[in-house]
Amino acid sequence: TKKLIEEDKVFALISYVGTPTTGAAMPVLTEAKVPLVGPFTGAELLRTPVNRYVFNVRASYYDETEKIVEQLVSTGNKKIAVFFQDDSYGQAGLKGVEIAMGKRNMKILALGKVERNTVKVEDAVKTINAAQPDGVVMISAYTSIAEFVRQMKRAGSTTQFHNVSFVGSKALADSLKDEGYGVAISQVVPFPWSPSVPIVKEYQEIMAKAGNTDFNFSSLEGFIVAKVMVEGLKRAGKDLTREKLVAALESMNNVDLGEFVVNFSPTSHSGSKFVDLTMIGRGGKFLK
């Protein structure tokens, strides 16, 4: 980030990936007063307190875990465990589950964790499987989640598996193959295979023009973030400054980009609360 700002002299930053990485970059970009639009993380540390230079487009992990817990509880699944990566990303998701459960006067049944960049999930499998949960909310990387799901299923578990969007839906489905059937993933953008949604139709058309029809959630999110940035630049006008871009983005109140609404203000840089639930179907295809 220092190199981008000091050597490459970038005007703004876009789509940083991950909680620990974006968290580390925040003091640098804040001091330099360089806007960051659309980081690929739902962590609360980027949202509260509001950072003048960070604009979150996607819903937060709190929004996602609330939707997952709501879905589990509404279908009678009240014994809920959590499998999480032991870093700022996993802990952000865990906190979201705790808040959602607390609202309902419920407690997490069991916890299992995995170290970042490892797939050592045996202890987590043992602990969580012994508790016999109705559902497991998972906040980790796709490699460790795939290993966890495989080992749980092979240990005879019939629990419902739920992920937050950051896992990378396609990577998880590809990794799990047939064992992915029924695994649920919350999404923070519309279904990329639904051209009836105007922003999805536009995304599909532009992708197809570029010779790419491999539609997926991540590239649709990138497309939406780019649209937000372009709208901000347009509103900022010809004599561009970073402060003008910040003010322009903050003026985007309830802007409909095509059935995907973004709502910024000087007191809120959390653009969207959109959360949808999907499931891995037969052959790794996604179902709504």
PDB file of C-alpha atoms in Angstrom:
ATOM      1  CA  THR A   1       0.000   0.000   0.000  1.00  0.00           C
ATOM      2  CA  LYS A   2       2.864   2.374   0.839  1.00  0.00           C
ATOM      3  CA  LYS A   3       4.423   1.617  -2.548  1.00  0.00           C
ATOM      4  CA  LEU A   4       1.123   2.235  -4.373  1.00  0.00           C
ATOM      5  CA  ILE A   5       0.637   5.560  -2.592  1.00  0.00           C
ATOM      6  CA  GLU A   6       4.201   6.888  -2.400  1.00  0.00           C
ATOM      7  CA  GLU A   7       5.854   5.469  -5.530  1.00  0.00           C
ATOM      8  CA  ASP A   8       2.985   4.763  -7.931  1.00  0.00           C
ATOM      9  CA  LYS A   9       1.097   7.881  -6.771  1.00  0.00           C
ATOM     10  CA  VAL A  10      -2.325   6.239  -7.095  1.00  0.00           C
ATOM     11  CA  PHE A  11      -5.399   8.455  -6.799  1.00  0.00           C
ATOM     12  CA  ALA A  12      -7.538   5.872  -4.992  1.00  0.00           C
ATOM     13  CA  LEU A  13      -7.602   2.176  -4.051  1.00  0.00           C
ATOM     14  CA  ILE A  14     -10.211  -0.463  -4.862  1.00  0.00           C
ATOM     15  CA  SER A  15     -11.224  -3.999  -3.819  1.00  0.00           C
ATOM     16  CA  TYR A  16      -8.571  -4.932  -1.258  1.00  0.00           C
ATOM     17  CA  VAL A  17      -9.022  -8.605  -0.262  1.00  0.00           C
ATOM     18  CA  GLY A  18      -9.224  -9.934   3.293  1.00  0.00           C
ATOM     19  CA  THR A  19      -9.625  -8.692   6.854  1.00  0.00           C
ATOM     20  CA  PRO A  20      -6.013  -8.888   8.175  1.00  0.00           C
ATOM     21  CA  THR A  21      -4.617  -7.415   4.939  1.00  0.00           C
ATOM     22  CA  THR A  22      -7.092  -4.528   4.706  1.00  0.00           C
ATOM     23  CA  GLY A  23      -6.788  -3.900   8.445  1.00  0.00           C
ATOM     24  CA  ALA A  24      -3.013  -3.537   8.071  1.00  0.00           C
ATOM     25  CA  ALA A  25      -3.418  -1.115   5.141  1.00  0.00           C
ATOM     26  CA  MET A  26      -5.958   1.120   6.889  1.00  0.00           C
ATOM     27  CA  PRO A  27      -3.576   3.283   8.971  1.00  0.00           C
ATOM     28  CA  VAL A  28      -1.394   3.854   5.881  1.00  0.00           C
ATOM     29  CA  LEU A  29      -4.203   4.926   3.540  1.00  0.00           C
ATOM     30  CA  THR A  30      -5.922   6.948   6.299  1.00  0.00           C
ATOM     31  CA  GLU A  31      -2.781   8.943   7.046  1.00  0.00           C
ATOM     32  CA  ALA A  32      -2.260   9.577   3.324  1.00  0.00           C
ATOM     33  CA  LYS A  33      -5.984  10.421   2.901  1.00  0.00           C
ATOM     34  CA  VAL A  34      -6.364   7.989  -0.009  1.00  0.00           C
ATOM     35  CA  PRO A  35      -9.891   6.560  -0.484  1.00  0.00           C
ATOM     36  CA  LEU A  36     -10.414   2.767  -0.569  1.00  0.00           C
ATOM     37  CA  VAL A  37     -13.628   1.584  -2.228  1.00  0.00           C
ATOM     38  CA  GLY A  38     -15.147  -1.881  -1.895  1.00  0.00           C
ATOM     39  CA  PRO A  39     -12.783  -3.991   0.214  1.00  0.00           C
ATOM     40  CA  PHE A  40     -13.596  -7.716  -0.090  1.00  0.00           C
ATOM     41  CA  THR A  41     -14.254  -8.260   3.629  1.00  0.00           C
ATOM     42  CA  GLY A  42     -17.238  -7.891   5.915  1.00  0.00           C
ATOM     43  CA  ALA A  43     -15.269  -7.110   9.074  1.00  0.00           C
ATOM     44  CA  GLU A  44     -16.655  -4.559  11.503  1.00  0.00           C
ATOM     45  CA  LEU A  45     -13.234  -2.943  12.052  1.00  0.00           C
ATOM     46  CA  LEU A  46     -13.621  -1.346   8.593  1.00  0.00           C
ATOM     47  CA  ARG A  47     -17.107  -0.077   9.411  1.00  0.00           C
ATOM     48  CA  THR A  48     -17.138   1.070  13.047  1.00  0.00           C
ATOM     49  CA  PRO A  49     -16.150   3.756  13.760  1.00  0.00           C
ATOM     50  CA  VAL A  50     -16.659   5.218  10.273  1.00  0.00           C
ATOM     51  CA  ASN A  51     -13.334   5.809   8.529  1.00  0.00           C
ATOM     52  CA  ARG A  52     -13.608   8.830   6.221  1.00  0.00           C
ATOM     53  CA  TYR A  53     -11.534   7.103   3.526  1.00  0.00           C
ATOM     54  CA  VAL A  54     -12.987   3.561   3.551  1.00  0.00           C
ATOM     55  CA  PHE A  55     -16.213   2.836   1.644  1.00  0.00           C
ATOM     56  CA  ASN A  56     -17.636  -0.660   2.131  1.00  0.00           C
ATOM     57  CA  VAL A  57     -19.963  -1.795  -0.632  1.00  0.00           C
ATOM     58  CA  ARG A  58     -20.757  -5.342   0.577  1.00  0.00           C
ATOM     59  CA  ALA A  59     -22.870  -6.247   3.605  1.00  0.00           C
ATOM     60  CA  SER A  60     -20.973  -6.976   6.827  1.00  0.00           C
ATOM     61  CA  TYR A  61     -20.228 -10.348   8.416  1.00  0.00           C
ATOM     62  CA  TYR A  62     -22.721  -9.316  11.113  1.00  0.00           C
ATOM     63  CA  ASP A  63     -25.390  -8.996   8.378  1.00  0.00           C
ATOM     64  CA  GLU A  64     -24.429 -12.371   6.898  1.00  0.00           C
ATOM     65  CA  THR A  65     -24.307 -14.276  10.181  1.00  0.00           C
ATOM     66  CA  GLU A  66     -27.640 -12.730  11.251  1.00  0.00           C
ATOM     67  CA  LYS A  67     -29.233 -14.077   8.044  1.00  0.00           C
ATOM     68  CA  ILE A  68     -27.671 -17.530   8.538  1.00  0.00           C
ATOM     69  CA  VAL A  69     -28.776 -17.794  12.184  1.00  0.00           C
ATOM     70  CA  GLU A  70     -32.258 -16.529  11.239  1.00  0.00           C
ATOM     71  CA  GLN A  71     -32.505 -19.243   8.560  1.00  0.00           C
ATOM     72  CA  LEU A  72     -31.319 -22.017  10.900  1.00  0.00           C
ATOM     73  CA  VAL A  73     -33.572 -20.997  13.805  1.00  0.00           C
ATOM     74  CA  SER A  74     -36.640 -20.458  11.596  1.00  0.00           C
ATOM     75  CA  THR A  75     -36.312 -24.051  10.345  1.00  0.00           C
ATOM     76  CA  GLY A  76     -36.098 -25.415  13.885  1.00  0.00           C
ATOM     77  CA  ASN A  77     -32.311 -25.801  14.017  1.00  0.00           C
ATOM     78  CA  LYS A  78     -31.378 -24.242  17.340  1.00  0.00           C
ATOM     79  CA  LYS A  79     -28.263 -26.215  18.267  1.00  0.00           C
ATOM     80  CA  ILE A  80     -25.643 -24.149  16.436  1.00  0.00           C
ATOM     81  CA  ALA A  81     -21.860 -24.619  16.463  1.00  0.00           C
ATOM     82  CA  VAL A  82     -19.165 -22.394  14.947  1.00  0.00           C
ATOM     83  CA  PHE A  83     -16.010 -23.407  13.060  1.00  0.00           C
ATOM     84  CA  PHE A  84     -13.700 -20.428  12.564  1.00  0.00           C
ATOM     85  CA  GLN A  85     -10.234 -19.404  11.419  1.00  0.00           C
ATOM     86  CA  ASP A  86      -8.290 -18.066  14.403  1.00  0.00           C
ATOM     87  CA  ASP A  87      -7.544 -14.554  13.099  1.00  0.00           C
ATOM     88  CA  SER A  88      -9.343 -11.219  12.733  1.00  0.00           C
ATOM     89  CA  TYR A  89     -11.520 -12.602   9.893  1.00  0.00           C
ATOM     90  CA  GLY A  90     -12.701 -15.679  11.783  1.00  0.00           C
ATOM     91  CA  GLN A  91     -13.197 -13.740  14.994  1.00  0.00           C
ATOM     92  CA  ALA A  92     -15.286 -11.098  13.182  1.00  0.00           C
ATOM     93  CA  GLY A  93     -17.610 -13.843  11.940  1.00  0.00           C
ATOM     94  CA  LEU A  94     -17.711 -15.522  15.352  1.00  0.00           C
ATOM     95  CA  LYS A  95     -18.707 -12.211  16.961  1.00  0.00           C
ATOM     96  CA  GLY A  96     -21.500 -11.889  14.389  1.00  0.00           C
ATOM     97  CA  VAL A  97     -22.877 -15.320  15.321  1.00  0.00           C
ATOM     98  CA  GLU A  98     -22.645 -14.455  19.034  1.00  0.00           C
ATOM     99  CA  ILE A  99     -24.626 -11.233  18.451  1.00  0.00           C
ATOM    100  CA  ALA A 100     -27.278 -13.017  16.337  1.00  0.00           C
ATOM    101  CA  MET A 101     -27.640 -15.809  18.913  1.00  0.00           C
ATOM    102  CA  GLY A 102     -27.674 -13.328  21.825  1.00  0.00           C
ATOM    103  CA  LYS A 103     -30.617 -11.483  20.240  1.00  0.00           C
ATOM    104  CA  ARG A 104     -32.528 -14.749  20.486  1.00  0.00           C
ATOM    105  CA  ASN A 105     -31.330 -15.557  24.030  1.00  0.00           C
ATOM    106  CA  MET A 106     -29.332 -18.489  22.656  1.00  0.00           C
ATOM    107  CA  LYS A 107     -25.762 -19.624  23.176  1.00  0.00           C
ATOM    108  CA  ILE A 108     -23.315 -21.229  20.752  1.00  0.00           C
ATOM    109  CA  LEU A 109     -23.325 -25.002  21.303  1.00  0.00           C
ATOM    110  CA  ALA A 110     -19.666 -25.701  20.468  1.00  0.00           C
ATOM    111  CA  LEU A 111     -16.606 -23.955  19.014  1.00  0.00           C
ATOM    112  CA  GLY A 112     -13.887 -25.351  16.779  1.00  0.00           C
ATOM    113  CA  LYS A 113     -11.006 -23.355  15.351  1.00  0.00           C
ATOM    114  CA  VAL A 114      -8.238 -23.745  12.793  1.00  0.00           C
ATOM    115  CA  GLU A 115      -4.987 -21.815  12.421  1.00  0.00           C
ATOM    116  CA  ARG A 116      -4.754 -19.548   9.371  1.00  0.00           C
ATOM    117  CA  ASN A 117      -3.170 -21.163   6.269  1.00  0.00           C
ATOM    118  CA  THR A 118      -3.516 -24.700   7.675  1.00  0.00           C
ATOM    119  CA  VAL A 119      -6.016 -27.550   7.288  1.00  0.00           C
ATOM    120  CA  LYS A 120      -5.472 -29.071  10.731  1.00  0.00           C
ATOM    121  CA  VAL A 121      -9.140 -29.470  11.554  1.00  0.00           C
ATOM    122  CA  GLU A 122      -9.112 -32.773  13.478  1.00  0.00           C
ATOM    123  CA  ASP A 123      -9.626 -31.193  16.921  1.00  0.00           C
ATOM    124  CA  ALA A 124     -12.438 -28.975  15.637  1.00  0.00           C
ATOM    125  CA  VAL A 125     -14.156 -31.973  14.013  1.00  0.00           C
ATOM    126  CA  LYS A 126     -13.899 -33.973  17.251  1.00  0.00           C
ATOM    127  CA  THR A 127     -15.291 -31.150  19.422  1.00  0.00           C
ATOM    128  CA  ILE A 128     -18.111 -30.094  17.106  1.00  0.00           C
ATOM    129  CA  ASN A 129     -19.185 -33.584  16.038  1.00  0.00           C
ATOM    130  CA  ALA A 130     -19.388 -34.691  19.693  1.00  0.00           C
ATOM    131  CA  ALA A 131     -21.847 -31.843  20.391  1.00  0.00           C
ATOM    132  CA  GLN A 132     -24.168 -33.064  17.574  1.00  0.00           C
ATOM    133  CA  PRO A 133     -25.234 -29.628  16.296  1.00  0.00           C
ATOM    134  CA  ASP A 134     -28.188 -29.004  13.982  1.00  0.00           C
ATOM    135  CA  GLY A 135     -26.074 -26.492  12.075  1.00  0.00           C
ATOM    136  CA  VAL A 136     -22.483 -25.254  11.844  1.00  0.00           C
ATOM    137  CA  VAL A 137     -21.622 -21.690  10.833  1.00  0.00           C
ATOM    138  CA  MET A 138     -18.166 -21.666   9.204  1.00  0.00           C
ATOM    139  CA  ILE A 139     -15.879 -18.648   8.896  1.00  0.00           C
ATOM    140  CA  SER A 140     -12.581 -19.720   7.353  1.00  0.00           C
ATOM    141  CA  ALA A 141     -10.714 -20.228   4.066  1.00  0.00           C
ATOM    142  CA  TYR A 142     -12.144 -22.662   1.515  1.00  0.00           C
ATOM    143  CA  THR A 143      -9.258 -25.144   1.964  1.00  0.00           C
ATOM    144  CA  SER A 144      -9.816 -25.643   5.699  1.00  0.00           C
ATOM    145  CA  ILE A 145     -13.608 -25.553   5.321  1.00  0.00           C
ATOM    146  CA  ALA A 146     -13.506 -28.230   2.614  1.00  0.00           C
ATOM    147  CA  GLU A 147     -11.361 -30.429   4.864  1.00  0.00           C
ATOM    148  CA  PHE A 148     -13.658 -29.786   7.849  1.00  0.00           C
ATOM    149  CA  VAL A 149     -16.830 -30.650   5.879  1.00  0.00           C
ATOM    150  CA  ARG A 150     -15.229 -33.804   4.440  1.00  0.00           C
ATOM    151  CA  GLN A 151     -14.100 -35.040   7.856  1.00  0.00           C
ATOM    152  CA  MET A 152     -17.442 -34.181   9.497  1.00  0.00           C
ATOM    153  CA  LYS A 153     -19.405 -36.038   6.810  1.00  0.00           C
ATOM    154  CA  ARG A 154     -17.085 -39.042   7.002  1.00  0.00           C
ATOM    155  CA  ALA A 155     -17.560 -39.052  10.791  1.00  0.00           C
ATOM    156  CA  GLY A 156     -21.282 -39.487  10.140  1.00  0.00           C
ATOM    157  CA  SER A 157     -22.463 -35.921  10.726  1.00  0.00           C
ATOM    158  CA  THR A 158     -25.728 -34.888   9.073  1.00  0.00           C
ATOM    159  CA  THR A 159     -25.539 -31.278  10.282  1.00  0.00           C
ATOM    160  CA  GLN A 160     -26.286 -28.295   8.040  1.00  0.00           C
ATOM    161  CA  PHE A 161     -23.128 -26.462   6.948  1.00  0.00           C
ATOM    162  CA  HIS A 162     -23.309 -22.685   6.425  1.00  0.00           C
ATOM    163  CA  ASN A 163     -20.516 -20.396   5.151  1.00  0.00           C
ATOM    164  CA  VAL A 164     -20.141 -16.646   4.860  1.00  0.00           C
ATOM    165  CA  SER A 165     -19.500 -15.285   1.357  1.00  0.00           C
ATOM    166  CA  PHE A 166     -15.766 -14.625   1.770  1.00  0.00           C
ATOM    167  CA  VAL A 167     -15.075 -18.375   1.519  1.00  0.00           C
ATOM    168  CA  GLY A 168     -15.159 -18.149  -2.297  1.00  0.00           C
ATOM    169  CA  SER A 169     -18.158 -20.146  -3.475  1.00  0.00           C
ATOM    170  CA  LYS A 170     -16.686 -21.594  -6.659  1.00  0.00           C
ATOM    171  CA  ALA A 171     -13.382 -22.551  -5.012  1.00  0.00           C
ATOM    172  CA  LEU A 172     -15.261 -24.346  -2.224  1.00  0.00           C
ATOM    173  CA  ALA A 173     -17.605 -26.158  -4.617  1.00  0.00           C
ATOM    174  CA  ASP A 174     -14.665 -27.230  -6.823  1.00  0.00           C
ATOM    175  CA  SER A 175     -12.718 -28.424  -3.794  1.00  0.00           C
ATOM    176  CA  LEU A 176     -15.576 -30.420  -2.243  1.00  0.00           C
ATOM    177  CA  LYS A 177     -16.860 -31.945  -5.502  1.00  0.00           C
ATOM    178  CA  ASP A 178     -19.680 -34.441  -4.666  1.00  0.00           C
ATOM    179  CA  GLU A 179     -19.281 -33.869  -0.930  1.00  0.00           C
ATOM    180  CA  GLY A 180     -20.318 -30.243  -1.392  1.00  0.00           C
ATOM    181  CA  TYR A 181     -23.961 -31.109  -2.014  1.00  0.00           C
ATOM    182  CA  GLY A 182     -26.197 -29.233   0.433  1.00  0.00           C
ATOM    183  CA  VAL A 183     -23.491 -26.913   1.804  1.00  0.00           C
ATOM    184  CA  ALA A 184     -24.964 -23.404   2.143  1.00  0.00           C
ATOM    185  CA  ILE A 185     -23.195 -20.092   1.468  1.00  0.00           C
ATOM    186  CA  SER A 186     -24.509 -16.604   2.193  1.00  0.00           C
ATOM    187  CA  GLN A 187     -23.943 -14.119  -0.638  1.00  0.00           C
ATOM    188  CA  VAL A 188     -23.651 -10.327  -0.614  1.00  0.00           C
ATOM    189  CA  VAL A 189     -24.460  -9.821  -4.302  1.00  0.00           C
ATOM    190  CA  PRO A 190     -27.385 -11.032  -6.439  1.00  0.00           C
ATOM    191  CA  PHE A 191     -27.342 -14.462  -8.123  1.00  0.00           C
ATOM    192  CA  PRO A 192     -24.876 -14.103 -11.069  1.00  0.00           C
ATOM    193  CA  TRP A 193     -26.992 -16.439 -13.246  1.00  0.00           C
ATOM    194  CA  SER A 194     -30.196 -14.327 -12.945  1.00  0.00           C
ATOM    195  CA  PRO A 195     -30.325 -11.974 -15.963  1.00  0.00           C
ATOM    196  CA  SER A 196     -33.784 -10.830 -14.799  1.00  0.00           C
ATOM    197  CA  VAL A 197     -31.883  -8.644 -12.287  1.00  0.00           C
ATOM    198  CA  PRO A 198     -30.754  -5.543 -14.275  1.00  0.00           C
ATOM    199  CA  ILE A 199     -27.244  -5.286 -12.771  1.00  0.00           C
ATOM    200  CA  VAL A 200     -26.676  -9.007 -13.419  1.00  0.00           C
ATOM    201  CA  LYS A 201     -27.854  -8.634 -17.029  1.00  0.00           C
ATOM    202  CA  GLU A 202     -25.391  -5.761 -17.548  1.00  0.00           C
ATOM    203  CA  TYR A 203     -22.583  -7.779 -15.903  1.00  0.00           C
ATOM    204  CA  GLN A 204     -23.311 -10.843 -18.073  1.00  0.00           C
ATOM    205  CA  GLU A 205     -23.363  -8.767 -21.268  1.00  0.00           C
ATOM    206  CA  ILE A 206     -20.041  -7.062 -20.481  1.00  0.00           C
ATOM    207  CA  MET A 207     -18.443 -10.385 -19.462  1.00  0.00           C
ATOM    208  CA  ALA A 208     -19.675 -12.045 -22.678  1.00  0.00           C
ATOM    209  CA  LYS A 209     -18.273  -9.167 -24.788  1.00  0.00           C
ATOM    210  CA  ALA A 210     -14.898  -9.847 -23.180  1.00  0.00           C
ATOM    211  CA  GLY A 211     -15.255 -13.517 -24.178  1.00  0.00           C
ATOM    212  CA  ASN A 212     -15.860 -14.751 -20.636  1.00  0.00           C
ATOM    213  CA  THR A 213     -19.067 -16.525 -19.618  1.00  0.00           C
ATOM    214  CA  ASP A 214     -17.688 -17.981 -16.383  1.00  0.00           C
ATOM    215  CA  PHE A 215     -20.101 -15.990 -14.231  1.00  0.00           C
ATOM    216  CA  ASN A 216     -19.523 -16.097 -10.474  1.00  0.00           C
ATOM    217  CA  PHE A 217     -20.201 -14.186  -7.249  1.00  0.00           C
ATOM    218  CA  SER A 218     -16.687 -12.741  -6.869  1.00  0.00           C
ATOM    219  CA  SER A 219     -16.458 -11.164 -10.317  1.00  0.00           C
ATOM    220  CA  LEU A 220     -20.011  -9.803  -9.980  1.00  0.00           C
ATOM    221  CA  GLU A 221     -18.962  -8.167  -6.707  1.00  0.00           C
ATOM    222  CA  GLY A 222     -15.926  -6.676  -8.466  1.00  0.00           C
ATOM    223  CA  PHE A 223     -18.215  -5.344 -11.201  1.00  0.00           C
ATOM    224  CA  ILE A 224     -20.566  -3.741  -8.647  1.00  0.00           C
ATOM    225  CA  VAL A 225     -17.641  -2.135  -6.790  1.00  0.00           C
ATOM    226  CA  ALA A 226     -16.314  -0.745 -10.091  1.00  0.00           C
ATOM    227  CA  LYS A 227     -19.754   0.737 -10.845  1.00  0.00           C
ATOM    228  CA  VAL A 228     -19.771   2.420  -7.421  1.00  0.00           C
ATOM    229  CA  MET A 229     -16.305   3.875  -8.049  1.00  0.00           C
ATOM    230  CA  VAL A 230     -17.296   5.149 -11.520  1.00  0.00           C
ATOM    231  CA  GLU A 231     -20.492   6.717 -10.142  1.00  0.00           C
ATOM    232  CA  GLY A 232     -18.424   8.424  -7.430  1.00  0.00           C
ATOM    233  CA  LEU A 233     -15.937   9.758  -9.996  1.00  0.00           C
ATOM    234  CA  LYS A 234     -18.774  11.061 -12.207  1.00  0.00           C
ATOM    235  CA  ARG A 235     -20.365  12.855  -9.269  1.00  0.00           C
ATOM    236  CA  ALA A 236     -17.011  14.338  -8.229  1.00  0.00           C
ATOM    237  CA  GLY A 237     -16.834  16.264 -11.531  1.00  0.00           C
ATOM    238  CA  LYS A 238     -13.927  17.315 -13.727  1.00  0.00           C
ATOM    239  CA  ASP A 239     -11.534  18.899 -11.227  1.00  0.00           C
ATOM    240  CA  LEU A 240     -10.925  15.673  -9.354  1.00  0.00           C
ATOM    241  CA  THR A 241      -9.476  15.617  -5.870  1.00  0.00           C
ATOM    242  CA  ARG A 242      -9.568  12.833  -3.317  1.00  0.00           C
ATOM    243  CA  GLU A 243     -11.686  14.942  -0.966  1.00  0.00           C
ATOM    244  CA  LYS A 244     -14.158  15.580  -3.800  1.00  0.00           C
ATOM    245  CA  LEU A 245     -14.356  11.825  -4.438  1.00  0.00           C
ATOM    246  CA  VAL A 246     -15.060  11.203  -0.732  1.00  0.00           C
ATOM    247  CA  ALA A 247     -17.820  13.848  -0.745  1.00  0.00           C
ATOM    248  CA  ALA A 248     -19.251  12.435  -3.996  1.00  0.00           C
ATOM    249  CA  LEU A 249     -19.379   8.888  -2.602  1.00  0.00           C
ATOM    250  CA  GLU A 250     -21.024  10.199   0.579  1.00  0.00           C
ATOM    251  CA  SER A 251     -23.716  11.793  -1.609  1.00  0.00           C
ATOM    252  CA  MET A 252     -24.749   8.361  -2.947  1.00  0.00           C
ATOM    253  CA  ASN A 253     -27.919   7.964  -0.867  1.00  0.00           C
ATOM    254  CA  ASN A 254     -30.105   5.033  -1.933  1.00  0.00           C
ATOM    255  CA  VAL A 255     -28.589   4.829  -5.418  1.00  0.00           C
ATOM    256  CA  ASP A 256     -30.111   1.933  -7.385  1.00  0.00           C
ATOM    257  CA  LEU A 257     -27.485   0.353  -9.646  1.00  0.00           C
ATOM    258  CA  GLY A 258     -30.022  -2.084 -11.114  1.00  0.00           C
ATOM    259  CA  GLU A 259     -31.879  -3.765  -8.241  1.00  0.00           C
ATOM    260  CA  PHE A 260     -28.773  -3.440  -6.076  1.00  0.00           C
ATOM    261  CA  VAL A 261     -29.038  -0.369  -3.855  1.00  0.00           C
ATOM    262  CA  VAL A 262     -26.022   1.450  -2.414  1.00  0.00           C
ATOM    263  CA  ASN A 263     -26.524   3.887   0.437  1.00  0.00           C
ATOM    264  CA  PHE A 264     -23.629   6.004   1.737  1.00  0.00           C
ATOM    265  CA  SER A 265     -23.693   9.144   3.886  1.00  0.00           C
ATOM    266  CA  PRO A 266     -21.158  11.132   5.934  1.00  0.00           C
ATOM    267  CA  THR A 267     -22.126   9.019   8.978  1.00  0.00           C
ATOM    268  CA  SER A 268     -22.298   5.603   7.264  1.00  0.00           C
ATOM    269  CA  HIS A 269     -19.839   4.054   4.828  1.00  0.00           C
ATOM    270  CA  SER A 270     -21.650   0.690   4.780  1.00  0.00           C
ATOM    271  CA  GLY A 271     -23.207   0.738   1.328  1.00  0.00           C
ATOM    272  CA  SER A 272     -25.320  -2.411   1.275  1.00  0.00           C
ATOM    273  CA  LYS A 273     -27.172  -4.755   3.606  1.00  0.00           C
ATOM    274  CA  PHE A 274     -28.022  -7.206   0.808  1.00  0.00           C
ATOM    275  CA  VAL A 275     -27.643 -10.855   1.866  1.00  0.00           C
ATOM    276  CA  ASP A 276     -28.957 -13.882  -0.021  1.00  0.00           C
ATOM    277  CA  LEU A 277     -28.633 -17.589   0.811  1.00  0.00           C
ATOM    278  CA  THR A 278     -27.441 -20.130  -1.742  1.00  0.00           C
ATOM    279  CA  MET A 279     -26.592 -23.819  -1.701  1.00  0.00           C
ATOM    280  CA  ILE A 280     -24.206 -26.069  -3.607  1.00  0.00           C
ATOM    281  CA  GLY A 281     -26.341 -28.418  -5.698  1.00  0.00           C
ATOM    282  CA  ARG A 282     -25.545 -31.470  -7.814  1.00  0.00           C
ATOM    283  CA  GLY A 283     -22.412 -31.189  -9.934  1.00  0.00           C
ATOM    284  CA  GLY A 284     -21.196 -28.105  -8.063  1.00  0.00           C
ATOM    285  CA  LYS A 285     -23.952 -25.898  -9.500  1.00  0.00           C
ATOM    286  CA  PHE A 286     -25.392 -23.215  -7.233  1.00  0.00           C
ATOM    287  CA  LEU A 287     -29.022 -23.095  -6.183  1.00  0.00           C
ATOM    288  CA  LYS A 288     -30.990 -20.258  -4.597  1.00  0.00           C
TER     289      LYS A 288
END
